[in-house]
XYZ file of C-alpha atoms in Angstrom:
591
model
C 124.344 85.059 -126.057
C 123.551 84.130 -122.376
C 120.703 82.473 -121.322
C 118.681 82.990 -118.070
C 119.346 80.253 -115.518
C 116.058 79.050 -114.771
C 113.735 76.833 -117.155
C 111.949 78.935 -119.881
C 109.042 76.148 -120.540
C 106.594 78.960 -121.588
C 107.076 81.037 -124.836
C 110.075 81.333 -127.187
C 113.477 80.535 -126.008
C 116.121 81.187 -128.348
C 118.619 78.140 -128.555
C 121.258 80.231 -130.360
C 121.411 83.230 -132.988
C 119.206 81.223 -135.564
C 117.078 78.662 -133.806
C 114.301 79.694 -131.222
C 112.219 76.958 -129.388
C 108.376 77.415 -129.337
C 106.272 76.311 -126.430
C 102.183 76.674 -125.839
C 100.453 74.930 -123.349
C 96.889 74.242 -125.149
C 95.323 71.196 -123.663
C 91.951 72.322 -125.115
C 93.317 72.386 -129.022
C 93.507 69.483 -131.079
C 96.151 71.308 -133.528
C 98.695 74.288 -133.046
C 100.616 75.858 -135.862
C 103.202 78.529 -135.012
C 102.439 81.010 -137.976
C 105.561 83.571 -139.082
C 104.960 87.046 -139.721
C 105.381 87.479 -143.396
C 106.409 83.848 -143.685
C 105.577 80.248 -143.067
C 103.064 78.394 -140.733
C 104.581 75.285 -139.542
C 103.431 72.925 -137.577
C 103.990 72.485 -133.911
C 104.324 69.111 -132.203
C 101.750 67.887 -129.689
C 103.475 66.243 -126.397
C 101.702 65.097 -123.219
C 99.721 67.247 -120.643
C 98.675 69.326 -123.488
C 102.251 70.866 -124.756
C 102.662 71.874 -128.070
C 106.743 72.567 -128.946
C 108.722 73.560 -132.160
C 112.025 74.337 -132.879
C 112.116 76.291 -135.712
C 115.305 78.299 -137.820
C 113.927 81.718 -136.552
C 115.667 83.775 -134.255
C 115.705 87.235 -132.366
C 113.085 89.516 -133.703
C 111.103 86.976 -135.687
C 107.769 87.849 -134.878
C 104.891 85.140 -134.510
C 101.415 84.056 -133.670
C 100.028 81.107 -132.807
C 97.030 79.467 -134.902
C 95.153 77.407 -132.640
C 92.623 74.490 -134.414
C 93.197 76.895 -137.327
C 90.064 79.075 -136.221
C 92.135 81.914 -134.036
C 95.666 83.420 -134.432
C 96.476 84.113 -130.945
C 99.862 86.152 -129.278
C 101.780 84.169 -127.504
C 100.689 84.458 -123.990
C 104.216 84.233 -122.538
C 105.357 86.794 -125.226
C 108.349 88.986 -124.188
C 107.796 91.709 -127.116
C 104.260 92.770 -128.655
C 106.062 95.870 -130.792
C 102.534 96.403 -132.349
C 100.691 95.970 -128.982
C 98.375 93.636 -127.510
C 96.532 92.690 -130.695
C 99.536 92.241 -132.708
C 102.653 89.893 -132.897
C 104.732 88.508 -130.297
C 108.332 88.889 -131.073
C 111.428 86.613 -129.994
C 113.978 88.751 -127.728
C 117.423 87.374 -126.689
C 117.424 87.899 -123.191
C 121.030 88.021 -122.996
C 121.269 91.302 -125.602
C 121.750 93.857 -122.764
C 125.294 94.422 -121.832
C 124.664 95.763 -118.318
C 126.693 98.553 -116.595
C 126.562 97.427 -113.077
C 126.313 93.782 -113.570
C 127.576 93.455 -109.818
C 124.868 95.373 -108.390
C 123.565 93.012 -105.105
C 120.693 95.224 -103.888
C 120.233 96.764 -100.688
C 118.855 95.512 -97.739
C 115.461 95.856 -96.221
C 115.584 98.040 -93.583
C 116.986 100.871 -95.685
C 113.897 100.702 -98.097
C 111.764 104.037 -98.607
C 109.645 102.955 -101.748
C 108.204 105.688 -104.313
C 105.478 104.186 -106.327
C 104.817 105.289 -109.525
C 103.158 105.100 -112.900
C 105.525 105.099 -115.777
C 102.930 105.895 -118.473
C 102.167 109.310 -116.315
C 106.370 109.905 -116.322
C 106.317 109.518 -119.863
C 107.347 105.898 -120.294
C 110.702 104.285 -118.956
C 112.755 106.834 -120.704
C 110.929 109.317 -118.570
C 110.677 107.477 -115.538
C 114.690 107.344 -115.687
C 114.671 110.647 -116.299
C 113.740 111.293 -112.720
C 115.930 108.659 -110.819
C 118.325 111.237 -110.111
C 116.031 113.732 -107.997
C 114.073 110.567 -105.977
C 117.677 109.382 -104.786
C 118.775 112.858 -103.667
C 115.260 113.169 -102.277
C 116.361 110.086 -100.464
C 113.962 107.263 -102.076
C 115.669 103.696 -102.214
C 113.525 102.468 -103.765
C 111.088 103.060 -106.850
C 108.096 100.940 -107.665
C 106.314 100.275 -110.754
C 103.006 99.834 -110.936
C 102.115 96.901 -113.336
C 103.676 96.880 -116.508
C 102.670 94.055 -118.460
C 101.014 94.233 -121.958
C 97.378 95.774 -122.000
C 94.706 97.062 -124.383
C 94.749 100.576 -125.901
C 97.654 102.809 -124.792
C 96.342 104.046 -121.009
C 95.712 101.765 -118.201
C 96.304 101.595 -114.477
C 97.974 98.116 -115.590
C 95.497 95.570 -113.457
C 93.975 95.023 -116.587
C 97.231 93.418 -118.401
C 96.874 90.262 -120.564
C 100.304 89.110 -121.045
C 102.488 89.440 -118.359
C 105.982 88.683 -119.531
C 105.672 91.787 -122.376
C 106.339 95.088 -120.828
C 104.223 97.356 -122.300
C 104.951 98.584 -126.038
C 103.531 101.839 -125.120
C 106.522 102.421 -122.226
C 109.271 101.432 -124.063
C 111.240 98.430 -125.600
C 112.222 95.275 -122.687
C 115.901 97.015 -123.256
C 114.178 100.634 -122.642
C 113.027 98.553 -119.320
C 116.739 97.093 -118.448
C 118.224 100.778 -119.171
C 116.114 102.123 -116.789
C 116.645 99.606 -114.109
C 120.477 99.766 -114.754
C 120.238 103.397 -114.444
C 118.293 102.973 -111.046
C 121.165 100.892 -109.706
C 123.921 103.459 -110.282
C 121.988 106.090 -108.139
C 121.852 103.212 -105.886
C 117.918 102.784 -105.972
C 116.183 99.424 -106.284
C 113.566 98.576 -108.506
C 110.321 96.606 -107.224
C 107.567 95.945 -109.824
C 104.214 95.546 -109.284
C 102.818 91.684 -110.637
C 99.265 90.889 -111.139
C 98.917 87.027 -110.623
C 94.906 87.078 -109.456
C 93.540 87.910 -112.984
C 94.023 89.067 -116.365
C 92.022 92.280 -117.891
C 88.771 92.119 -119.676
C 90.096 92.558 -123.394
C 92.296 90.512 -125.494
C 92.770 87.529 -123.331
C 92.345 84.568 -125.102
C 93.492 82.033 -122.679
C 89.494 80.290 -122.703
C 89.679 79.132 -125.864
C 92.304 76.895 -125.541
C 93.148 76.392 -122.159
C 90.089 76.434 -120.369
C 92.276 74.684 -117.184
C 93.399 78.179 -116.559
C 90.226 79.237 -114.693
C 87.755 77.653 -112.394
C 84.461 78.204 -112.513
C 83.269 77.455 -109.206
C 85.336 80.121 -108.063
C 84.858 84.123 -108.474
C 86.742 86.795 -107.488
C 85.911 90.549 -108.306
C 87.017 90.000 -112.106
C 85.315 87.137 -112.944
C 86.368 83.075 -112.744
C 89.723 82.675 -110.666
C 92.824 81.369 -111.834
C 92.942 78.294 -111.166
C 96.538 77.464 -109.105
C 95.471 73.773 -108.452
C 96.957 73.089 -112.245
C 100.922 73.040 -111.955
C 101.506 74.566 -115.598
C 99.325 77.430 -114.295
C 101.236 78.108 -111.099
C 104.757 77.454 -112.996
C 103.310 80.481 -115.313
C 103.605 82.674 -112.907
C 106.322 81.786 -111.316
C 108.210 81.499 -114.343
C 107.435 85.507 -114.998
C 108.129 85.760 -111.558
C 111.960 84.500 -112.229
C 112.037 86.027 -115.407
C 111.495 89.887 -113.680
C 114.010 88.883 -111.461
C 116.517 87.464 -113.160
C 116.198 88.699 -116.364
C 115.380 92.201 -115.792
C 117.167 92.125 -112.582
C 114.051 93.327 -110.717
C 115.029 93.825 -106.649
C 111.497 92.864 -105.820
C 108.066 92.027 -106.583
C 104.998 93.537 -105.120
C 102.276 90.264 -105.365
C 98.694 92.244 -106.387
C 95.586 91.203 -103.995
C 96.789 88.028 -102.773
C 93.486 87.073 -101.466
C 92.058 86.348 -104.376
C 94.281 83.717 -105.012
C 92.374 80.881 -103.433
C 95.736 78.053 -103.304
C 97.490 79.706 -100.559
C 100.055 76.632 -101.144
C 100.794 78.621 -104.460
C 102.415 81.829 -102.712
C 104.699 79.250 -100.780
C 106.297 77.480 -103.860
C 106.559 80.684 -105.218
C 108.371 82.564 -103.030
C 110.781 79.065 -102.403
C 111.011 78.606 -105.860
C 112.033 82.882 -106.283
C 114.669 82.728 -103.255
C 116.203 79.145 -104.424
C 116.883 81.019 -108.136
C 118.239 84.315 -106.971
C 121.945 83.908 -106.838
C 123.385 84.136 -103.014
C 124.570 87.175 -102.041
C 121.733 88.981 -103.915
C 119.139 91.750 -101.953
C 115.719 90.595 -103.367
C 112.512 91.380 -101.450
C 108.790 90.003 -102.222
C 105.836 92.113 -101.251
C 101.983 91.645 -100.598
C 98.723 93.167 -101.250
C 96.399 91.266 -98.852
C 93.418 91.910 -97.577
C 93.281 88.659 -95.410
C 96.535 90.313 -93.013
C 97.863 86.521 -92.918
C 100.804 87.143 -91.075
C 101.989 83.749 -90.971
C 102.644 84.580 -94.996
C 105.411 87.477 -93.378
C 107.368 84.158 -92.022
C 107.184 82.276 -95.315
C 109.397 84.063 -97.545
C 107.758 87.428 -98.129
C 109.259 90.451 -96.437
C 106.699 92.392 -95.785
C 102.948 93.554 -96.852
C 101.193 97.314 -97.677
C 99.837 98.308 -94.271
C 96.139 99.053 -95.532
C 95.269 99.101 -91.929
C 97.329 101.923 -91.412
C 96.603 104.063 -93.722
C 93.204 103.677 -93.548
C 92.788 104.640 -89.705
C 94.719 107.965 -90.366
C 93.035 108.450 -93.137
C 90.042 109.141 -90.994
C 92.026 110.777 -88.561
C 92.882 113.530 -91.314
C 90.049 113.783 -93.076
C 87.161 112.255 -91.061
C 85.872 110.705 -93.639
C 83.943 107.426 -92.341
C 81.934 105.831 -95.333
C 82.843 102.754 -97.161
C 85.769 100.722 -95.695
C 86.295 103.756 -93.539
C 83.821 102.862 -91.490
C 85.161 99.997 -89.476
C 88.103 102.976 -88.336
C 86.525 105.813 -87.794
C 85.092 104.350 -84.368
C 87.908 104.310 -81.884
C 90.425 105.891 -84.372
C 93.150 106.666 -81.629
C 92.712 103.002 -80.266
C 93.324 101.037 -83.696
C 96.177 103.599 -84.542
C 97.420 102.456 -80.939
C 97.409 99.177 -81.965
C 98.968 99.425 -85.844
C 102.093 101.109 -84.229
C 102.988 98.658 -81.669
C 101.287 95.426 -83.703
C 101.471 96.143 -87.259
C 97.987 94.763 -88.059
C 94.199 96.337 -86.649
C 92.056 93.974 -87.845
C 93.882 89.991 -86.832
C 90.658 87.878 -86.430
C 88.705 89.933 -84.340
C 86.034 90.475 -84.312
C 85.685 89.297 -87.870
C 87.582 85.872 -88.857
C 89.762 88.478 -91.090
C 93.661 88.204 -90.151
C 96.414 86.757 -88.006
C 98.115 87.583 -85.024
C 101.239 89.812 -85.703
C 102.619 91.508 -82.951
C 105.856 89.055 -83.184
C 106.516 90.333 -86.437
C 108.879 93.662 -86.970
C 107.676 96.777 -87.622
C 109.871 96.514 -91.235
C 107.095 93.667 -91.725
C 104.470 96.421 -92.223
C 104.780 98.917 -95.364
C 103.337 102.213 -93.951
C 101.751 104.801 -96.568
C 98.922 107.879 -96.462
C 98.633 107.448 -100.337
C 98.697 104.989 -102.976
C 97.590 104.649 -106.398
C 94.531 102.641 -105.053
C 93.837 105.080 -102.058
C 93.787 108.195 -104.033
C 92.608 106.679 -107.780
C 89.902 105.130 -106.135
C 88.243 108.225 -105.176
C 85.679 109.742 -107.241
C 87.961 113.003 -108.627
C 91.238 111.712 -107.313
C 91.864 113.891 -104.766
C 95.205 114.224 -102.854
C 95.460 114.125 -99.324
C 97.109 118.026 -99.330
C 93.661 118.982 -100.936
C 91.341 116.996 -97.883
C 93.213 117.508 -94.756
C 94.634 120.782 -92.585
C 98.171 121.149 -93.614
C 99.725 121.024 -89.796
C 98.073 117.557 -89.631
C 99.632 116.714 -92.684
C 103.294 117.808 -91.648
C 102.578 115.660 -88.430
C 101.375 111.988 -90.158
C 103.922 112.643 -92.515
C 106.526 112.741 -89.492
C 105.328 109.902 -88.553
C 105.118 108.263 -91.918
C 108.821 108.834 -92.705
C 110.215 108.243 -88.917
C 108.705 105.382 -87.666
C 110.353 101.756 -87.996
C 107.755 100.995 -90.167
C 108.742 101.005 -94.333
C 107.598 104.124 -95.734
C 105.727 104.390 -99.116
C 105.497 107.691 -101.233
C 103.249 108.637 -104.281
C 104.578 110.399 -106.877
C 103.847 114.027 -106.750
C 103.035 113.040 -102.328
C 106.629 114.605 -101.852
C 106.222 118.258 -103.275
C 102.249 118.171 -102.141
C 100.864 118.260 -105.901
C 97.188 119.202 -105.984
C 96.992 117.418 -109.237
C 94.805 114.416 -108.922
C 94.968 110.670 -109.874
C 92.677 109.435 -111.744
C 91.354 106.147 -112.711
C 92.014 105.834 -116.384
C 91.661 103.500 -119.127
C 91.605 102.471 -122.838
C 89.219 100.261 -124.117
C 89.215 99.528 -127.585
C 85.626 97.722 -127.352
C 82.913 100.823 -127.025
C 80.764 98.219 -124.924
C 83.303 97.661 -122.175
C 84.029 101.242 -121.924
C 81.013 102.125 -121.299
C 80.220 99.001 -119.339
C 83.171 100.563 -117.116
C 82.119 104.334 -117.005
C 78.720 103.523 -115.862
C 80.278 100.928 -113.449
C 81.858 103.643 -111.417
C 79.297 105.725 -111.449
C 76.609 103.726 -109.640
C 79.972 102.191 -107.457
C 80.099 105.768 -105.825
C 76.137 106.689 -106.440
C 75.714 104.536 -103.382
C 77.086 107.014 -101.368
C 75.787 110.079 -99.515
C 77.916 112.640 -101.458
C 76.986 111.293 -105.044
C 72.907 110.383 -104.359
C 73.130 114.471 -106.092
C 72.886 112.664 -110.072
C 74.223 115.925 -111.262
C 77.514 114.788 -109.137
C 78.137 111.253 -110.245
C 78.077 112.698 -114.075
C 80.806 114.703 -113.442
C 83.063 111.708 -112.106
C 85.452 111.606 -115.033
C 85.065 109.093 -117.632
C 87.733 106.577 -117.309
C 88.297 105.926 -121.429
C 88.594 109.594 -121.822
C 92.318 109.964 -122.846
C 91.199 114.090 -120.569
C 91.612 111.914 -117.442
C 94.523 110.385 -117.972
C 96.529 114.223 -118.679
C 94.423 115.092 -115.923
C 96.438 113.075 -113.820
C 100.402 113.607 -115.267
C 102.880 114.723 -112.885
C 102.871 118.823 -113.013
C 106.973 118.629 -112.621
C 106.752 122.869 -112.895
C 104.561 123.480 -109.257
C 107.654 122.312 -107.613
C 109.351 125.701 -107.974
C 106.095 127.656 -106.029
C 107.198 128.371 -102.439
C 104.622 126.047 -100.758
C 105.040 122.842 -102.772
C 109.357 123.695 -102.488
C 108.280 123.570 -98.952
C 106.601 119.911 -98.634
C 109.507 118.958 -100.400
C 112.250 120.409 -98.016
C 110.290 118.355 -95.450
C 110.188 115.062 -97.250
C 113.931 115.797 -97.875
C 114.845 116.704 -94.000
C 112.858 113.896 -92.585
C 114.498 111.288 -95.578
C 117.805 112.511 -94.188
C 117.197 112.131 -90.539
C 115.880 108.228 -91.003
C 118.837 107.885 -92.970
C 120.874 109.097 -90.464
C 119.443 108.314 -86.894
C 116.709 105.252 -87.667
C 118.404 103.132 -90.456
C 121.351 102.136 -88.793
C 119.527 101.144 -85.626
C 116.637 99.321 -87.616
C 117.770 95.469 -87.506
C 116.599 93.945 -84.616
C 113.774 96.425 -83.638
C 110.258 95.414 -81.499
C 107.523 97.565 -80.529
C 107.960 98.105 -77.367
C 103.725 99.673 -77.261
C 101.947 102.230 -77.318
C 99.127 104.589 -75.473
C 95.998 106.494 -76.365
C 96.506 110.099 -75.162
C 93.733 111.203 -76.739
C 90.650 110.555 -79.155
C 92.820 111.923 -81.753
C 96.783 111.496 -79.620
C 98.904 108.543 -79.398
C 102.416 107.749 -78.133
C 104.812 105.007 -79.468
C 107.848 103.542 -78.839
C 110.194 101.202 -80.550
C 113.343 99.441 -78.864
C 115.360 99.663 -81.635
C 118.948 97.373 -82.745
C 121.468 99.086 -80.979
C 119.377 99.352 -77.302
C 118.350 103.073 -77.522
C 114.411 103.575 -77.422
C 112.848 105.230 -80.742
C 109.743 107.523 -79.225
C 107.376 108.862 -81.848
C 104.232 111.671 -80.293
C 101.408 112.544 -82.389
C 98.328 114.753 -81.511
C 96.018 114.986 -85.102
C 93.225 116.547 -82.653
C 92.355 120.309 -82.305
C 93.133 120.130 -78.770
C 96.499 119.900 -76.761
C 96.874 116.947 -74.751
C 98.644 116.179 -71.662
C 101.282 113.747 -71.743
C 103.198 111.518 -68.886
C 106.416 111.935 -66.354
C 107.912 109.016 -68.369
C 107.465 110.634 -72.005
C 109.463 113.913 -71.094
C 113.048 112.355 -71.504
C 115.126 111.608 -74.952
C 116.949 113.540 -77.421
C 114.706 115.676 -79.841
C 114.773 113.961 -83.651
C 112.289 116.242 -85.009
C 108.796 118.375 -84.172
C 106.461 119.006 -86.878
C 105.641 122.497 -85.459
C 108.053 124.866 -84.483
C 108.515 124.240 -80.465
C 109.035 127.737 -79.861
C 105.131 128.742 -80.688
C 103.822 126.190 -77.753
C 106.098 126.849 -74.691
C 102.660 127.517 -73.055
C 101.774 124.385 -73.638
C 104.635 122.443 -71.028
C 103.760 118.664 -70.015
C 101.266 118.389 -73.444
C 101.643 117.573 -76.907
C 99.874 120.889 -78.944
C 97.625 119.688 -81.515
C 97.962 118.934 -84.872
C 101.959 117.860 -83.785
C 104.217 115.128 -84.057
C 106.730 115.075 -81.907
C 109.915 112.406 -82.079
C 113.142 111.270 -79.752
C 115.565 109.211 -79.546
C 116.346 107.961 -75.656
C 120.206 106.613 -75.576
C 120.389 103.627 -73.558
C 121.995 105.111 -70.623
C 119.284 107.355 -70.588
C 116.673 104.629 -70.043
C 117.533 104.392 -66.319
């Protein structure tokens, strides 16, 4: 049996086939006994800073609980294995069980990275998910991303609402299930990023208060309640802990850090991405990844690789749909100009006019993950709706050019590539009839306070979230692929895959933004000097109306149009609407 490199403090640690040891950090109890499923409760030593630690003759698959001040019998809440779910046993796993099939398997590099999110409770589980690897690498994914997997309440859930975050969920699969299916994803030569939630933990089942009350502060709040409280070092060396264990364990590629900015100790995201990159052996691809509403780009030069581009997808979200309420708003108002100012600077919003963000125009475009849909962007809606339903298809075709051919990362959505109609809801399951309906009648009056929804008749028909109706609602329908039109989106997400493959990956490293103009209220133009000297040129007109372009933008080698070129010869000198145009100028060609 191997065992993982890095310190296991938290949970069980087997010592060898018969002898695990037991760990708890409960400053708050006066007595811990580790109690044995169908066996004995034995008492657990108490050590300083609030430890509690056993070793006890029980090995893999002994499953226990914790009685804490015998009052509560608690999981563990580093458990690897809850095989009855959240409410019932942790169980010991030997980490070192899995005999891997591509135990030499290094990763890939950044720059090659085209990340498909997706929920594996939608795909059926991990079995299911795997079941798919296959088509995303032909597609030409590298990369598939999980969304959080860690143990929850009920059996549907976005996963922001996990409780213990070293289990993967019973309801997916077994943590082997979860190493087959990353082991799988390496052979097609994918990567696997999973998505960690380190600002909270959900609403039911967490029992952390009772007996380590350290673990939150209550002078702070974020949207879920009392932070986390990163000040205390067994609290940050949680989470950094699951962190390695993801990582090394699981072999994990990368993590994908949820809403960073409602971690308050910025000082934590340092250590952990030092501590992360000091335990990953050398030689090894492994990429971190933010959520972060704050656009602190000085983060981007402190061990994390890159962050989700909200700023980009919400000012062509607009563009698309012209939709302008909620955070909308702020970039519907000089749309072209903030566009203008993603491509050749990443971020829109870096301290100005609100004290919101950081300068990053020295960063490189790979710093900025570029997406028109997410789990957030479309769940968060009301019904769910997919972009294919709310915007004119040409448009479509010509943000998805430049989604997939910019210098930027690209992120899909499942179903994004074939153009499903089917929608994505938000979906839960609440065993306590309180919270669920404390949570349907949440969202209700969230989107009752806008214009749409003020019609009462409307907001009742925004699907209940506990409903288990919303969460088949929103499963991958695998079958519309074969229909002409949706075979169609996914020829183009397949040519366009190819050509960044082909003609923008190997001239990635090294590549600046070299800026970009307004053409238009709706038209930009970018450009990108990219690694190897030639200039990367990317057109785009989401307006109604042609636009005229410059002397200077009429040279290069044609990558791709959105539109077919013969239908707007009329149209000489300007970029036809709804069109994305994109070259490639050679370096000799640059005179």
């Amino acid at each position: 049996m191997s065992i993982p490199s890095y310190n296991r403090r938290f949970g069980a640690q087997p010592i060898d086939a018969q002898h695990t040891r037991f760990s708890l950090w409960a400053p708050d109890a006066e007595r811990v006994d580790l109690e044995i499923l169908y066996g004995n409760r034995l008492p657990m030593r108490k050590e300083r800073d609030g430890w509690f630690v056993l070793e006890a003759p029980h090995g893999a698959g002994t499953q226990y609980r914790f009685r804490i001040d015998d009052e509560i019998s608690v999981p563990d809440p580093a458990s690897r294995s809850q095989v009855a779910g959240l409410h019932g046993p942790s169980m010991v796993i030997d980490p070192g069980s899995y005999q891997w099939r591509h135990p030499h398997w290094r990763g890939r590099p950044w720059h090659e990275t085209v990340v498909y999110e997706l929920h594996a409770g939608l795909l059926g589980g991990f079995r299911g998910v795997e079941a798919q690897l296959a088509e995303l690498a032909e597609l030409g994914v590298t990369a598939i991303e999980l969304m959080p997997i860690g143990e929850f309440s009920g059996t549907r859930n976005w996963g922001y609402d996990g409780v213990l975050p070293f289990a993967p969920e019973s309801v997916y699969g077994s943590p082997d299930d979860l190493k087959h299916l990353i082991d799988t994803a390496h052979g097609h030569g994918l990567m696997v990023f999973l998505d960690v939630v380190y600002n909270h933990f959900g609403p039911e089942g967490n029992h952390l208060g009772r007996y380590a009350k350290a673990f939150f502060r209550h002078d702070e709040q974020t949207l879920w309640g009392d932070a986390i409280d990163f000040r205390q070092q067994p609290v940050r060396d949680f989470f950094i802990e699951n962190a390695l264990m993801w990582l090394q364990e699981y072999r994990f590629d990368g993590l994908r850090l949820d809403a960073v900015h409602a971690i308050s100790e910025r000082s934590f995201l340092t250590e952990l991405a030092q501590r992360v990159h000091a335990g990953i052996e050398p030689g090894r691809h492994v990429h971190l990844m933010l959520e972060n509403e704050k656009n602190q780009a000085s983060l981007l030069e402190e061990g994390y690789v890159a962050q989700w581009n909200d700023d980009g997808h919400n000012v062509l979200h607009t563009m698309l749909t012209g939709e302008q309420q909620g955070y909308y708003a702020d970039y519907h108002q000089g749309a072209a100009e903030k566009l203008a100012l993603c491509l050749s600077e990443g971020f829109v919003f870096q301290g100005q006019p609100e004290p919101c963000g950081e300068p990053s125009a020295h960063l490189p475009p790979s710093a900025f993950i570029l997406f028109l849909q997410n789990h957030d962007q479309v769940g968060n809606r009301a019904f769910g709706e997919r972009l294919v339903s709310l915007a004119d298809c040409d448009s479509l075709r010509a943000a998805t050019t430049l989604l997939l051919l910019s210098p930027m990362v690209p992120l899909l959505f499942m179903g994004e590539e074939w153009g499903t109609h089917r929608p994505f809801l938000y979906f839960t399951c609440h065993q306590s009839p309180e919270l669920a309906q404390a949570v349907r009648e949440g969202r209700r009056r969230e989107f009752c306070r806008f214009e749409p929804f003020r019609d009462m008749s409307l907001c009742e028909r925004i699907p209940d979230p506990n409903d288990e109706r919303t969460f088949t609602t929103s499963q991958p329908d695998f079958q519309c692929c074969l229909d002409p039109k949706h075979a169609e989106w996914r020829a183009l997400y397949h040519h366009l895959l190819g050509l960044r493959r082909r003609e923008i990956v190997p001239r990635l490293p090294g590549s600046r933004a070299l800026g970009s103009e307004v053409l238009g209220s709706e038209a930009v133009v970018a450009r990108w000097r990219l690694g190897d000297g030639s200039v990367l040129r990317i057109e785009l007109n989401l307006g109604t109306q042609a636009v005229p372009l410059q002397e200077h933008h009429k040279h290069g080698r044609l990558l791709f149009a959105s539109q077919d070129m013969e239908e707007f010869h009329e149209h000489l000198g300007k970029l036809p609407a709804r069109m994305a145009r994109v070259y490639l100028v050679a370096p000799d060609e640059q005179r």
